[in-house]
GROMACS .gro file of C-alpha atoms in nm:
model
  376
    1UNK     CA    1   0.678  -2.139   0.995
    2UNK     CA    2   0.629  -1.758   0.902
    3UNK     CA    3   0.981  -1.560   0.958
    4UNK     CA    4   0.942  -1.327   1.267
    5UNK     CA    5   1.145  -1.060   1.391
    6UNK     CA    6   1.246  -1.052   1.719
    7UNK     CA    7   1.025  -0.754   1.753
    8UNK     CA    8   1.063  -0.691   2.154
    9UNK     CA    9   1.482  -0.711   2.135
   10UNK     CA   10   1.410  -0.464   1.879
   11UNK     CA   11   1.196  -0.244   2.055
   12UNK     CA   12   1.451  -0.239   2.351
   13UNK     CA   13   1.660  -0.038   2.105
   14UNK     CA   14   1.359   0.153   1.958
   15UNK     CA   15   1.300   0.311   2.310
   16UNK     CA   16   1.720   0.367   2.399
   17UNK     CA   17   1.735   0.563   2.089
   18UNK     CA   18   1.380   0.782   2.172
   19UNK     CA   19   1.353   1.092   2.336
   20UNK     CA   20   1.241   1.164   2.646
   21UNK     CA   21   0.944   1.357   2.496
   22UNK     CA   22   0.800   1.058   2.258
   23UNK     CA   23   0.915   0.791   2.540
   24UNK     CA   24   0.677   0.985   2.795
   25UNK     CA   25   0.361   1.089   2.468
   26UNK     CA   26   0.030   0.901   2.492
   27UNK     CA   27  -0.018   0.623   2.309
   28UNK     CA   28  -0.166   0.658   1.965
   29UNK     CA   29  -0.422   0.444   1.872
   30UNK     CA   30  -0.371   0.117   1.624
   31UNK     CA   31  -0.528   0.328   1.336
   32UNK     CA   32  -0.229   0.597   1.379
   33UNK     CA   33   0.048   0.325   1.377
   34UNK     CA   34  -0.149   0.190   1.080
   35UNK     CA   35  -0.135   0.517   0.863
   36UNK     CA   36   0.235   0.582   0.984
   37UNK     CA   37   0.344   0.232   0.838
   38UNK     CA   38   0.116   0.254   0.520
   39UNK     CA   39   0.294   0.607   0.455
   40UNK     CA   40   0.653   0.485   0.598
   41UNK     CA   41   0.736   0.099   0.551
   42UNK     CA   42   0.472  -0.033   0.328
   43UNK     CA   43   0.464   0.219   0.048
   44UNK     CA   44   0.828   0.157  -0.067
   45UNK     CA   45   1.024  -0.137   0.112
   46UNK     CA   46   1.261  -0.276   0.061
   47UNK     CA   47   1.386   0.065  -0.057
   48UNK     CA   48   1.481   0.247   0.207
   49UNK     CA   49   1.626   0.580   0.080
   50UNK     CA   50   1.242   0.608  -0.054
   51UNK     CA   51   1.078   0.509   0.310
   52UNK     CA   52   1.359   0.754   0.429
   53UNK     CA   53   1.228   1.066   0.193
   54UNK     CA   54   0.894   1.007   0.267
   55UNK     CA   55   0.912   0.981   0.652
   56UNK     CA   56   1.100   1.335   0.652
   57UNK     CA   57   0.825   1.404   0.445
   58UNK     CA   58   0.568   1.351   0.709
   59UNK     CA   59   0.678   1.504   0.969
   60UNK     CA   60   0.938   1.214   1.096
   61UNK     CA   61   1.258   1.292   1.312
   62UNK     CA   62   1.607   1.145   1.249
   63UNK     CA   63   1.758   1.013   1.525
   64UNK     CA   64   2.124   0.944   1.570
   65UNK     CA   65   2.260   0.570   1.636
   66UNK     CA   66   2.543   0.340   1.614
   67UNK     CA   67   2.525   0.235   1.261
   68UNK     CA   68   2.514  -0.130   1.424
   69UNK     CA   69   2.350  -0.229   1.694
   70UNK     CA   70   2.301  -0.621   1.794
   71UNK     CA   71   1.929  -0.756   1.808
   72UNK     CA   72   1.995  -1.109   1.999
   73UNK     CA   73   2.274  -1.222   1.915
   74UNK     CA   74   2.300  -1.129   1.605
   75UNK     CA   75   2.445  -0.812   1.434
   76UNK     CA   76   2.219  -0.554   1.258
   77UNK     CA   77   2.268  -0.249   1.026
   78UNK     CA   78   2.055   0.042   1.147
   79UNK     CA   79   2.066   0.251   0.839
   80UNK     CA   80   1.799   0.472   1.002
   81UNK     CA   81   1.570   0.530   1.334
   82UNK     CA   82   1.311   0.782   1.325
   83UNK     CA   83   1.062   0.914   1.568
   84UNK     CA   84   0.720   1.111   1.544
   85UNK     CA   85   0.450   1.113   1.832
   86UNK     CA   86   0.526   0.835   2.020
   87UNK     CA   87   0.617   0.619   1.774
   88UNK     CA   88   0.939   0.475   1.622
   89UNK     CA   89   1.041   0.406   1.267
   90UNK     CA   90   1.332   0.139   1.285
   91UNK     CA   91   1.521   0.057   0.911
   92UNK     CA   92   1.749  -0.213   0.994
   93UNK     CA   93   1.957  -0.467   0.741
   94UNK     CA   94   2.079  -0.790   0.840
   95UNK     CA   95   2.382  -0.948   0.794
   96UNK     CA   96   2.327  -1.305   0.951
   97UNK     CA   97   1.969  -1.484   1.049
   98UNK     CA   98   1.675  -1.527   0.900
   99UNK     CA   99   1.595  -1.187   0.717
  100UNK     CA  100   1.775  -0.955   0.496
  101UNK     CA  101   1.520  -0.629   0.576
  102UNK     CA  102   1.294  -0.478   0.784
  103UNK     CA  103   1.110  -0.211   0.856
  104UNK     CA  104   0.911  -0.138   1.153
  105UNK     CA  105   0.698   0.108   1.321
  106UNK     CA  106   0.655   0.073   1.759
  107UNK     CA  107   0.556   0.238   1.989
  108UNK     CA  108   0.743   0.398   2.304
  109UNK     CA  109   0.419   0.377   2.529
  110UNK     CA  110   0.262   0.067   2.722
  111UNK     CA  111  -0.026  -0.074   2.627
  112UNK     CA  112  -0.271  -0.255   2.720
  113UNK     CA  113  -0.441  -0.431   2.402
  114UNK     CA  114  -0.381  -0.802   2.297
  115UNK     CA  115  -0.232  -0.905   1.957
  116UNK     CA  116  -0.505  -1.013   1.828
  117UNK     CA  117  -0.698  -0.642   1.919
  118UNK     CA  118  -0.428  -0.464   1.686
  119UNK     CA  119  -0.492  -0.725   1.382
  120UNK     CA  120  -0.863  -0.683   1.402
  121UNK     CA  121  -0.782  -0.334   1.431
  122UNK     CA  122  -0.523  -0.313   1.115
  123UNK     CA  123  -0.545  -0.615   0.940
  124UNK     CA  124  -0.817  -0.453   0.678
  125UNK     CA  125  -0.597  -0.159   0.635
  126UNK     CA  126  -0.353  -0.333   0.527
  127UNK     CA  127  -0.507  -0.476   0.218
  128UNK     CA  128  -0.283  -0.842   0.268
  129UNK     CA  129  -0.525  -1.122   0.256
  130UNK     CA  130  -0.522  -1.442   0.473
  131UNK     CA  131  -0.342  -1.418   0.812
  132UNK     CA  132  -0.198  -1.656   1.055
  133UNK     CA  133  -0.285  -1.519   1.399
  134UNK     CA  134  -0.045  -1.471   1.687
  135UNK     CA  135  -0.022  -1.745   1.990
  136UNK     CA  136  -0.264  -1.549   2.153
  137UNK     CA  137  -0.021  -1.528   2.535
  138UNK     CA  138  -0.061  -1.163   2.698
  139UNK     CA  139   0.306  -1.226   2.799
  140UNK     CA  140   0.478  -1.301   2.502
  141UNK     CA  141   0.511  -1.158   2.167
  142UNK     CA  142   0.179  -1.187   1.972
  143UNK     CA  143   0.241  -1.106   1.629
  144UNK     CA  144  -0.076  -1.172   1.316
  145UNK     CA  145   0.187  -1.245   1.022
  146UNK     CA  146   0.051  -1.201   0.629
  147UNK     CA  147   0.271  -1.356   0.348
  148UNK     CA  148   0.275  -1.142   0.019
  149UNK     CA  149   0.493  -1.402  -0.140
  150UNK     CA  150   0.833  -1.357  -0.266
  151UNK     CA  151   0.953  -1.385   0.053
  152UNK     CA  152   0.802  -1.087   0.241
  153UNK     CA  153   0.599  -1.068   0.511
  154UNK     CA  154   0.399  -0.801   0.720
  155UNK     CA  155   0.322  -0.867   1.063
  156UNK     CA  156   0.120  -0.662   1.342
  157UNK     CA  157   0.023  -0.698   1.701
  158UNK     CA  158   0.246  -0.641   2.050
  159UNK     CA  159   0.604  -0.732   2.105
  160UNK     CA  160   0.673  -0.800   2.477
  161UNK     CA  161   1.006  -0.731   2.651
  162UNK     CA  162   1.142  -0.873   2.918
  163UNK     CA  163   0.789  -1.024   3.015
  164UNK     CA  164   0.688  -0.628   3.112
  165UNK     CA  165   0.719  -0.364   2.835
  166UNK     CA  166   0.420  -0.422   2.594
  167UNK     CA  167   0.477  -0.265   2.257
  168UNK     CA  168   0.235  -0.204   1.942
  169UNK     CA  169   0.439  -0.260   1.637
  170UNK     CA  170   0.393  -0.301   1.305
  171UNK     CA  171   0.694  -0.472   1.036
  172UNK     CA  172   0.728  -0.555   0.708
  173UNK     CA  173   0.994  -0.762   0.658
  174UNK     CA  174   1.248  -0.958   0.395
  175UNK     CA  175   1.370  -1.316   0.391
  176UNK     CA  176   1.735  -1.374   0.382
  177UNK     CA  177   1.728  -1.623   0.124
  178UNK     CA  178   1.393  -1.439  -0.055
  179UNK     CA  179   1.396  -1.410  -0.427
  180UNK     CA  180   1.448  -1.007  -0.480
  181UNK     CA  181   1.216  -1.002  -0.783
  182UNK     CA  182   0.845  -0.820  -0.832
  183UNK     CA  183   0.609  -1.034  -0.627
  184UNK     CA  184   0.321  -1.177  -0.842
  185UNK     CA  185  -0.036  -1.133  -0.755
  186UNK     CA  186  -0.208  -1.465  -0.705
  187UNK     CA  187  -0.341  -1.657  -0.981
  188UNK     CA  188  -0.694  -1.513  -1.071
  189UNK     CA  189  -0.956  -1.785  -1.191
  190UNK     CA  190  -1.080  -1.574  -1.464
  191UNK     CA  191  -1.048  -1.275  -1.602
  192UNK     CA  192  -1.309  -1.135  -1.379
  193UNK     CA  193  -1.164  -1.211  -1.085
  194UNK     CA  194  -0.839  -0.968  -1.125
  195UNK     CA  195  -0.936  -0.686  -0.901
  196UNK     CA  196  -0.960  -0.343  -1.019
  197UNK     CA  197  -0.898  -0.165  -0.723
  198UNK     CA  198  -0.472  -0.185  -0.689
  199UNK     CA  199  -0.390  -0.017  -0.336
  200UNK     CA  200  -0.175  -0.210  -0.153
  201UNK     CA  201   0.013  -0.378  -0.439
  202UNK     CA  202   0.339  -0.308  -0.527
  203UNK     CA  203   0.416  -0.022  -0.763
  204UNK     CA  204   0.729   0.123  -0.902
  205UNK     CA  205   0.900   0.392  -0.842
  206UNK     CA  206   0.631   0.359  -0.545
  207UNK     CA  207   0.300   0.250  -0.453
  208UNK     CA  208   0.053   0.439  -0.333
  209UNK     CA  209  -0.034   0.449   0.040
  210UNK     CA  210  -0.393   0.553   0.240
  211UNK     CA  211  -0.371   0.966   0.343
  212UNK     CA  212  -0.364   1.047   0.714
  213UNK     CA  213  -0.662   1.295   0.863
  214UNK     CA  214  -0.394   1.603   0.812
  215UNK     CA  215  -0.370   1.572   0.426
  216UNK     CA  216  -0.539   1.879   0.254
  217UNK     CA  217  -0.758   1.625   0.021
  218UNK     CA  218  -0.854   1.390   0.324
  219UNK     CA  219  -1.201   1.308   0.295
  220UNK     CA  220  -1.285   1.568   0.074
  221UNK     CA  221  -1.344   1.470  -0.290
  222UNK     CA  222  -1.652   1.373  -0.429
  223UNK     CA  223  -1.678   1.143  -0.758
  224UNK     CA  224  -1.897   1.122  -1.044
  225UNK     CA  225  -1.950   0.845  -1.310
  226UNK     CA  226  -1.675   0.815  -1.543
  227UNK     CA  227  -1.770   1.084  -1.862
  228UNK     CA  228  -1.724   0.867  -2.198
  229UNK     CA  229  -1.701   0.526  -2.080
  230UNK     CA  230  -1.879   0.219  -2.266
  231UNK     CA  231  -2.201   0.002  -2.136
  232UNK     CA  232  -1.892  -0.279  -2.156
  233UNK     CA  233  -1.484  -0.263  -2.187
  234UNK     CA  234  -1.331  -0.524  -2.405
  235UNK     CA  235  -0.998  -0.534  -2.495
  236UNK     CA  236  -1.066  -0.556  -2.864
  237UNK     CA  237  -1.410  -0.555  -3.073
  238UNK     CA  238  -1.327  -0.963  -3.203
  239UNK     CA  239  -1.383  -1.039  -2.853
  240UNK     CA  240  -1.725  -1.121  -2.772
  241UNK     CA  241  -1.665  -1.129  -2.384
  242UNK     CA  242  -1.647  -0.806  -2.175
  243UNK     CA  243  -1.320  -0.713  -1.944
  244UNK     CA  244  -1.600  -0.513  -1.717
  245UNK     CA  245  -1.927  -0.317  -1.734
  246UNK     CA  246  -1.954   0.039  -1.685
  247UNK     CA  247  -2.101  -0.005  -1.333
  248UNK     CA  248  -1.788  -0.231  -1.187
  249UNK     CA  249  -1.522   0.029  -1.318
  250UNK     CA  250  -1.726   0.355  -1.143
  251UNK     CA  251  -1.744   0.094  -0.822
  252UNK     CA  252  -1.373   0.031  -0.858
  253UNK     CA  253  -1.270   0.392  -0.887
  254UNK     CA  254  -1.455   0.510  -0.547
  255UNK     CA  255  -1.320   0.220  -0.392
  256UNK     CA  256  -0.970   0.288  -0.480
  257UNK     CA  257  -1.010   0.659  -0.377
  258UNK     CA  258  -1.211   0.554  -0.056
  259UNK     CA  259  -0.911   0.310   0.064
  260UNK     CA  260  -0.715   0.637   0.005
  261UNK     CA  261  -0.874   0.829   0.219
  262UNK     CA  262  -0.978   1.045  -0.030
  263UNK     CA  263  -1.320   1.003  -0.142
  264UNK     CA  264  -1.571   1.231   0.080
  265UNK     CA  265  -1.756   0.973   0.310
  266UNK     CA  266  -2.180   0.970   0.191
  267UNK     CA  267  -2.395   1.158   0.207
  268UNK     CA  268  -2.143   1.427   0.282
  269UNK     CA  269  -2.051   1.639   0.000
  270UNK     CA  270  -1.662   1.694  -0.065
  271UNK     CA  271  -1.551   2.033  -0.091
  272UNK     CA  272  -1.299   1.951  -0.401
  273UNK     CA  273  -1.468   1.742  -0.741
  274UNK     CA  274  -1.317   1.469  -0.991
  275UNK     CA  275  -1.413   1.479  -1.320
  276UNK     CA  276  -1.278   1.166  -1.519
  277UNK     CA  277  -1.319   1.082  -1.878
  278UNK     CA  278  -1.240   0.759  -2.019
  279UNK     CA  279  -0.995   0.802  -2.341
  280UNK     CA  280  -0.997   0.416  -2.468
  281UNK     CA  281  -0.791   0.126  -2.399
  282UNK     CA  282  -0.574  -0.082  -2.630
  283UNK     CA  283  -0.444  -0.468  -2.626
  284UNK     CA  284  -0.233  -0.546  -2.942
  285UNK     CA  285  -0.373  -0.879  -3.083
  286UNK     CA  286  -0.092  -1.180  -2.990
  287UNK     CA  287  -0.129  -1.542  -3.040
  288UNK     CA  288   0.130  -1.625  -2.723
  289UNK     CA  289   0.086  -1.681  -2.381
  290UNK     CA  290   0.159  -1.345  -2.245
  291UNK     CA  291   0.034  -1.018  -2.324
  292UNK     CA  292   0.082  -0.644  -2.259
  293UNK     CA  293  -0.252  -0.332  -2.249
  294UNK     CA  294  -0.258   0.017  -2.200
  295UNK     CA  295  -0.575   0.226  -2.042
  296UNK     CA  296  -0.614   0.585  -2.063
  297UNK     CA  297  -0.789   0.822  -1.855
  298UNK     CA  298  -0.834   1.243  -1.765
  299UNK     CA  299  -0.855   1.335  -1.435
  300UNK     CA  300  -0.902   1.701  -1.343
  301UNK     CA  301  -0.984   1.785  -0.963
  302UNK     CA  302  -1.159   2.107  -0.970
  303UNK     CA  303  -1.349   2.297  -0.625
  304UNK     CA  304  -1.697   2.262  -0.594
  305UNK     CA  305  -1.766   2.637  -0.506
  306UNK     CA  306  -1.608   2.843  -0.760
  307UNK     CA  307  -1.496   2.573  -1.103
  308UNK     CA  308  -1.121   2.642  -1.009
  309UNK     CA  309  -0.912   2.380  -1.187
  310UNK     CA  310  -0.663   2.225  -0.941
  311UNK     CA  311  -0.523   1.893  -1.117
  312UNK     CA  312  -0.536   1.843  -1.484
  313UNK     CA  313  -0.349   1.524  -1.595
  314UNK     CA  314  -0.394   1.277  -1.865
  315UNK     CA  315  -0.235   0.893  -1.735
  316UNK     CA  316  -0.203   0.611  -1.950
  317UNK     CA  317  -0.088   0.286  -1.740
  318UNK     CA  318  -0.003  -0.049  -1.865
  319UNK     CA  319  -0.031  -0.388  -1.712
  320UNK     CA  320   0.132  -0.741  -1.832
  321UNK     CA  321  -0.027  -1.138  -1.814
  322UNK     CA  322  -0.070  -1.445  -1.933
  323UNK     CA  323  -0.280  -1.734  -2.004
  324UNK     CA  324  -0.332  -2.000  -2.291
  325UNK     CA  325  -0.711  -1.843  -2.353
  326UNK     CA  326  -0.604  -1.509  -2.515
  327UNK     CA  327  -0.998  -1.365  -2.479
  328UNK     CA  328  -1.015  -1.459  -2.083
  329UNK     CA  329  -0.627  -1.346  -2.096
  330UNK     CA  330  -0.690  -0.974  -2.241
  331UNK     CA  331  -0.968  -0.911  -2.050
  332UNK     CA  332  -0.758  -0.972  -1.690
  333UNK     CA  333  -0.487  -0.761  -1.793
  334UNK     CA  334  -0.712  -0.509  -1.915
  335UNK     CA  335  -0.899  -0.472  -1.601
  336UNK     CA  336  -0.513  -0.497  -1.395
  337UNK     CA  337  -0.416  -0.172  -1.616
  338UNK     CA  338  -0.755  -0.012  -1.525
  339UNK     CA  339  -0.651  -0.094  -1.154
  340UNK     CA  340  -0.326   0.049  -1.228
  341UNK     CA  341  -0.454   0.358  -1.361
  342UNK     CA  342  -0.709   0.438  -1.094
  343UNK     CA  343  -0.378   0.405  -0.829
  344UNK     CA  344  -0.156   0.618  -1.041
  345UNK     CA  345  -0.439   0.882  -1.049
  346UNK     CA  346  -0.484   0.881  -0.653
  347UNK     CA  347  -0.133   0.861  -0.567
  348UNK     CA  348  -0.049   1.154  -0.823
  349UNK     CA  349  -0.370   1.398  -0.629
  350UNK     CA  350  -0.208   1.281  -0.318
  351UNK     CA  351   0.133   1.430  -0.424
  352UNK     CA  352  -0.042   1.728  -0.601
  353UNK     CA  353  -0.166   1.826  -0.238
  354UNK     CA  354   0.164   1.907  -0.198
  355UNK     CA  355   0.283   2.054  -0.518
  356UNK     CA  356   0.503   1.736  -0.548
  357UNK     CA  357   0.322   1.570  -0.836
  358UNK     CA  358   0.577   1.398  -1.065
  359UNK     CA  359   0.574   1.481  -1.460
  360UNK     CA  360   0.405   1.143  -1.536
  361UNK     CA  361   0.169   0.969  -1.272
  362UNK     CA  362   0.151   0.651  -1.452
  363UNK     CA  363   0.289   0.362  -1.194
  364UNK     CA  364   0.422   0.070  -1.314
  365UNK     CA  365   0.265  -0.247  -1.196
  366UNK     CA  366   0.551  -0.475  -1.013
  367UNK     CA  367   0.336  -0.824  -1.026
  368UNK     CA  368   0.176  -0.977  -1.355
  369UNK     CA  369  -0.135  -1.135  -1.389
  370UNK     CA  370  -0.243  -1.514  -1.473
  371UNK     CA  371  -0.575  -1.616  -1.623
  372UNK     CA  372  -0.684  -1.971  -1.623
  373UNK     CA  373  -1.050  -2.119  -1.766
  374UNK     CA  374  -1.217  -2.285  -1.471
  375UNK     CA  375  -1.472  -2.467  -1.515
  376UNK     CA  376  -1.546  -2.737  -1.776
   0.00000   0.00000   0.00000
C-alpha cells in the first residue's frame, strides 16, 4: 500500500493560511505546478532549509503560521508555508503517523481536471518511473503515487475536501520508519543500461531541477558535438569493451540539457552556444567488487552574435559501483560519472544565470550503481 498524505486535510490549511489575492488567482496549469515542485520540493527534500532558499529564490512568499497545526488527527510541524501565483508550498514534519516529511505544492483555485489528467500531464516531468494510478473517483482524492525507494514517494493528481474543494497538488513525501540513507538507483543489467542522462536523481548538496519559461537561458542554448571525444569511451585501454560511443554521449548531453529546459528547441537556433571538450576519464584498476571513476569535461557558454565568453568552467565528477565482472562494472560507473557530469554542468549554467554559480559545479552522486552479466 503506497503511503499517502492526507492531501485534502492539508489543503484545508494550505488555503486558511493564503491570501486573499492567490485564493481568488486563476488557476495555473499542471505544467506550472510541475516546474514550481521540480524547483521547490523535488530538487532538495528532505532538506528543507535548501527547498526554503530556493523558493525565496524564485519568487516565493513566506507566510506566517502556527508552528503546529493538526492534519486529522494527528499533530504536524509546519516549519514553513509559502505562496506564489495561486499556488501553495506546504513544509510540514510529522511527529506521529505514517510519514516523517513532506513537501507539497497545491493549489488555492478549483479545478476541474481528474487525477489521472494531472499524471498524464506531469508524470514525464517528473523523471520517476513506474506509477500506481489513483482510484480514479471525481469525488475523492485521486492521487498517481511513484516509489523512488528508500522510503520516499512522489505523488500527483487532485486532493478533494469535504467532497467539494478540488485541489491540484503535487508531494513528495518521507516514510516514518524510512531508512534516511542515499537512495540507490535500480540495478542496471549491464553496463549499458546505466543511463547517462542524471536529472531527476538525487544529488548532493542538490540536484538539479528543469528551468521555468522566465530563466534568462530558457530555451536558448544551442549544442555542438563534444570537441576531443573518442569514436569509444572505455574506462581503461585493457578493456576490450566500450563504456559508450561517441554518438550516445552527444545524445546524452542534449538530452540532459533538453529536460532542463535549456537546450534551444530544433530547428530554432539559440541565441547563447556550448562549447564542450572532453578532457579524459580515469577508473583506477581494482580486483574488488566495488569501484570508484572520475570524468572530466570544459564547458564554456559563449553568445552566438558577438564570441562573448559567459561561463568558463572545467568539472570533474565522480561516480561509485559494483559488480563481480570488473570490465561490465567500470564501464557502468563510467557512464554514471558521465551522467553526473553532464548534470553538474547544467545545474552550474542554471545558477550562472544568476551570478550564483558555486566555486566547484561538480555534484556528488547520492545512489551507486550495480552491474550484473545477464545473459548466459
Amino acid at each position: 500500500m503506497p503511503l499517502m498524505l492526507r492531501a485534502s486535510r492539508l489543503t484545508a490549511i494550505t488555503v486558511l493560511y493564503a491570501t486573499a489575492a492567490a485564493a481568488d488567482a486563476p488557476e495555473p496549469s499542471p505544467s506550472v505546478y510541475l516546474e514550481a515542485f521540480n524547483e521547490t520540493c523535488r530538487g532538495s527534500f528532505p532538506d528543507f532549509d535548501a527547498i526554503a532558499k530556493a523558493a525565496v529564490a524564485r519568487g516565493w512568499i513566506e507566510r506566517a503560521v502556527p508552528s503546529v497545526a493538526m492534519i486529522g488527527n494527528r499533530p504536524m510541524m509546519l516549519p514553513h508555508v509559502f505562496s506564489k501565483g495561486g499556488m501553495m508550498l506546504v513544509l510540514t514534519q510529522g511527529n506521529s503517523g505514517a510519514f516523517t516529511a513532506g513537501c507539497q505544492v497545491t493549489g488555492t483555485a478549483g479545478t476541474r481536471l481528474t487525477g489521472r489528467d494531472i499524471a498524464a500531464t506531469v508524470g514525464p516531468g517528473l523523471n520517476a518511473g513506474a506509477a500506481d494510478p489513483g482510484p480514479g473517483d471525481y469525488k475523492k482524492d485521486d492521487f498517481t503515487v511513484w516509489n523512488l525507494g528508500k522510503g520516499i514517494t512522489v505523488q500527483a493528481g487532485v486532493s478533494v475536501y469535504r467532497g467539494k474543494a478540488r485541489s491540484v497538488s503535487l508531494a513528495i513525501l518521507q516514510a516514518a520508519s524510512a531508512d534516511v540513507g542515499p537512495i540507490n538507483a535500480p540495478p542496471a543489467k549491464s553496463s549499458n543500461d546505466i543511463s547517462m542522462v542524471a536529472i531527476g536523481l538525487p544529488f548532493a548538496p542538490e540536484a538539479p531541477t528543469p528551468v521555468g519559461s522566465s530563466h534568462p537561458l530558457f530555451h536558448d542554448v544551442t549544442i555542438g558535438e563534444i570537441q576531443g571525444l573518442p569514436a569509444t569511451v572505455k574506462s581503461s585501454a585493457l578493456n576490450f569493451i566500450a563504456a559508450a560511443k561517441r554518438s550516445s554521449i552527444n545524445a546524452a548531453m542534449s538530452e540532459t540539457f533538453r529536460q532542463m529546459n535549456l537546450l534551444a528547441p530544433a530547428p530554432a537556433a539559440g541565441r547563447k552556444r556550448l562549447v564542450v571538450s572532453w578532457l579524459g576519464d580515469k577508473t583506477p584498476f581494482h580486483i574488488g567488487t566495488g569501484n570508484t571513476t572520475s570524468v572530466t569535461l570544459h564547458y564554456r557558454l559563449e553568445r552566438v552574435d558577438n564570441g562573448q565568453t559567459l561561463f568558463d568552467r572545467e568539472i570533474t565528477t565522480s561516480a561509485h559501483g559494483g559488480g563481480v565482472d570488473a570490465s561490465m562494472r567500470d564501464n557502468g560507473i563510467v557512464r554514471a560519472a558521465i551522467a553526473a557530469n553532464f548534470a553538474s554542468a547544467a545545474n552550474c549554467l542554471d545558477h550562472a544565470a544568476f551570478g550564483t554559480a558555486p566555486a566547484d559545479c561538480a555534484l556528488t552522486p547520492q545512489y551507486s550503481v550495480s552491474v550484473v552479466r545477464t545473459g548466459g
